[in-house]
Amino acid sequence: MDEVDTRASWNAATRMHNAHKGDQAAFFRGGGDTLFPEELELLGELGGRSLVHLQCNAGQDTVSLARRGARVTGVDFSSEAVAFARRLAAETETTSTFVESDVVAWMAGTEERFDLAFSSYGCVGWLSDQDEWARGVARVLRPGGRFVYVEFHP
């Protein structure tokens, strides 16, 4: 599958995936959080830390990270996902930045550096070059920064 087909597939999947979830902004305004305890343990203290959420999809985890005090930038190549994430952040009055871009290209070109990089659940299987992605992760981390990757897909 080429990049155009993959992006179109993710745009359709994002619409379908979020259509059945109801009012997600209300969920967050009511104190909801989408992060699992093991993710939080691996991430550690988030207050005041800069964090890049790689392949953030529709931003639910990104919003959760920001609501815990991190300064978060979410990156995803799906226009549907990024638009949804921006709306969710606005509706929950959560400060987050969302970038629509191929994640590998963005990491290669950005001058931003982060305390933490986070990626989870089904992200690397879509990459055409996992080595280049890993080099990008190392590039966007500040000296002493940490990468947290959580996965359960085969």
Short mmCIF file of C-alpha atoms in Angstrom, two decimals:
data_model
loop_
_atom_site.label_atom_id
_atom_site.label_comp_id
_atom_site.label_asym_id
_atom_site.label_seq_id
_atom_site.Cartn_x
_atom_site.Cartn_y
_atom_site.Cartn_z
CA MET A 1 0.00 0.00 0.00
CA ASP A 2 1.48 3.38 -0.96
CA GLU A 3 1.43 6.50 1.20
CA VAL A 4 -1.67 7.98 -0.49
CA ASP A 5 -3.65 4.76 0.04
CA THR A 6 -2.43 4.44 3.62
CA ARG A 7 -3.43 8.04 4.40
CA ALA A 8 -6.86 7.56 2.82
CA SER A 9 -7.32 4.35 4.81
CA TRP A 10 -6.40 6.11 8.08
CA ASN A 11 -8.72 9.03 7.28
CA ALA A 12 -11.62 6.60 6.80
CA ALA A 13 -10.67 4.58 9.88
CA THR A 14 -10.49 7.73 12.01
CA ARG A 15 -14.01 8.76 11.00
CA MET A 16 -15.38 5.29 11.76
CA HIS A 17 -13.38 4.83 14.96
CA ASN A 18 -14.57 8.10 16.47
CA ALA A 19 -18.18 7.90 15.25
CA HIS A 20 -19.17 5.39 17.94
CA LYS A 21 -17.42 7.07 20.89
CA GLY A 22 -20.01 9.71 21.69
CA ASP A 23 -19.10 13.09 23.12
CA GLN A 24 -15.41 12.69 23.80
CA ALA A 25 -15.00 16.32 24.87
CA ALA A 26 -17.59 15.75 27.62
CA PHE A 27 -15.68 12.64 28.69
CA PHE A 28 -12.52 14.70 29.20
CA ARG A 29 -14.30 17.68 30.77
CA GLY A 30 -15.77 15.19 33.26
CA GLY A 31 -12.28 14.07 34.29
CA GLY A 32 -11.83 11.25 31.76
CA ASP A 33 -8.37 10.03 30.81
CA THR A 34 -7.33 7.52 28.13
CA LEU A 35 -3.89 6.58 29.47
CA PHE A 36 -3.24 3.20 31.06
CA PRO A 37 -1.38 2.85 34.39
CA GLU A 38 1.60 1.16 32.72
CA GLU A 39 1.93 4.06 30.27
CA LEU A 40 1.86 6.56 33.11
CA GLU A 41 4.45 4.59 35.05
CA LEU A 42 6.79 4.52 32.04
CA LEU A 43 6.27 8.21 31.27
CA GLY A 44 6.87 9.38 34.83
CA GLU A 45 6.18 12.92 35.99
CA LEU A 46 4.72 14.96 33.14
CA GLY A 47 4.25 18.37 34.74
CA GLY A 48 6.21 20.98 32.81
CA ARG A 49 7.89 18.42 30.53
CA SER A 50 7.91 18.80 26.76
CA LEU A 51 6.58 15.74 24.99
CA VAL A 52 6.10 14.74 21.37
CA HIS A 53 3.35 12.20 20.74
CA LEU A 54 4.36 10.42 17.55
CA GLN A 55 1.55 9.08 15.37
CA CYS A 56 -0.97 10.63 17.75
CA ASN A 57 -4.01 9.68 15.66
CA ALA A 58 -7.12 11.60 16.80
CA GLY A 59 -5.46 13.06 19.86
CA GLN A 60 -7.24 11.42 22.77
CA ASP A 61 -4.00 10.31 24.44
CA THR A 62 -2.38 13.62 23.47
CA VAL A 63 -5.13 15.51 25.30
CA SER A 64 -4.73 13.19 28.29
CA LEU A 65 -0.99 13.90 28.36
CA ALA A 66 -1.53 17.65 28.18
CA ARG A 67 -4.18 17.56 30.91
CA ARG A 68 -1.53 15.94 33.13
CA GLY A 69 0.73 18.96 32.67
CA ALA A 70 2.96 18.11 29.71
CA ARG A 71 3.56 20.58 26.89
CA VAL A 72 2.53 18.27 24.06
CA THR A 73 2.99 18.25 20.31
CA GLY A 74 1.08 15.52 18.49
CA VAL A 75 2.16 14.48 15.00
CA ASP A 76 0.10 12.42 12.56
CA PHE A 77 -0.21 12.21 8.79
CA SER A 78 -4.00 11.74 8.72
CA SER A 79 -5.79 15.02 8.02
CA GLU A 80 -8.96 13.59 9.59
CA ALA A 81 -7.10 12.60 12.75
CA VAL A 82 -5.37 15.95 13.15
CA ALA A 83 -8.59 17.90 12.51
CA PHE A 84 -10.39 15.77 15.12
CA ALA A 85 -7.52 16.21 17.59
CA ARG A 86 -7.54 19.99 17.17
CA ARG A 87 -11.31 20.13 17.74
CA LEU A 88 -11.03 17.89 20.80
CA ALA A 89 -8.28 20.05 22.30
CA ALA A 90 -10.31 23.22 21.66
CA GLU A 91 -13.53 21.74 23.06
CA THR A 92 -11.73 20.61 26.23
CA GLU A 93 -9.72 23.85 26.52
CA THR A 94 -6.54 21.77 26.49
CA THR A 95 -3.38 23.35 25.16
CA SER A 96 -1.74 21.04 22.64
CA THR A 97 -0.11 21.54 19.27
CA PHE A 98 -1.01 19.18 16.42
CA VAL A 99 1.06 18.81 13.27
CA GLU A 100 -0.19 17.11 10.11
CA SER A 101 2.86 15.50 8.56
CA ASP A 102 4.59 12.28 7.75
CA VAL A 103 6.21 11.58 11.11
CA VAL A 104 9.61 10.57 9.71
CA ALA A 105 9.81 13.66 7.49
CA TRP A 106 8.72 15.89 10.38
CA MET A 107 11.33 14.45 12.76
CA ALA A 108 14.03 14.93 10.10
CA GLY A 109 13.11 18.58 9.59
CA THR A 110 11.96 19.99 12.91
CA GLU A 111 14.25 22.05 15.10
CA GLU A 112 12.12 21.26 18.18
CA ARG A 113 13.57 19.06 20.92
CA PHE A 114 11.63 17.27 23.64
CA ASP A 115 12.11 15.77 27.08
CA LEU A 116 9.95 12.79 26.13
CA ALA A 117 8.85 11.05 22.95
CA PHE A 118 5.82 8.74 23.17
CA SER A 119 4.37 6.29 20.67
CA SER A 120 1.91 3.49 21.22
CA TYR A 121 -0.26 0.72 19.83
CA GLY A 122 0.04 -0.14 16.18
CA CYS A 123 2.25 2.69 14.95
CA VAL A 124 5.40 1.06 13.65
CA GLY A 125 3.76 -1.50 11.39
CA TRP A 126 2.76 1.29 9.00
CA LEU A 127 6.27 2.68 8.65
CA SER A 128 8.23 2.08 5.47
CA ASP A 129 11.57 2.48 7.28
CA GLN A 130 11.65 1.73 11.00
CA ASP A 131 15.38 2.47 11.24
CA GLU A 132 14.85 5.98 9.86
CA TRP A 133 11.94 6.44 12.29
CA ALA A 134 14.16 5.38 15.22
CA ARG A 135 16.89 7.80 14.15
CA GLY A 136 14.24 10.53 14.03
CA VAL A 137 13.11 9.70 17.56
CA ALA A 138 16.70 10.02 18.79
CA ARG A 139 17.07 13.30 16.87
CA VAL A 140 14.05 15.04 18.47
CA LEU A 141 14.99 14.14 22.04
CA ARG A 142 17.00 16.53 24.17
CA PRO A 143 20.17 15.13 25.75
CA GLY A 144 18.95 12.87 28.55
CA GLY A 145 15.48 12.66 26.98
CA ARG A 146 13.49 9.43 27.07
CA PHE A 147 11.48 7.50 24.53
CA VAL A 148 8.44 5.57 25.74
CA TYR A 149 6.99 3.01 23.35
CA VAL A 150 4.07 0.79 24.32
CA GLU A 151 2.77 -1.95 22.02
CA PHE A 152 0.58 -5.03 22.02
CA HIS A 153 0.03 -5.60 18.30
CA PRO A 154 1.84 -8.62 16.86
#
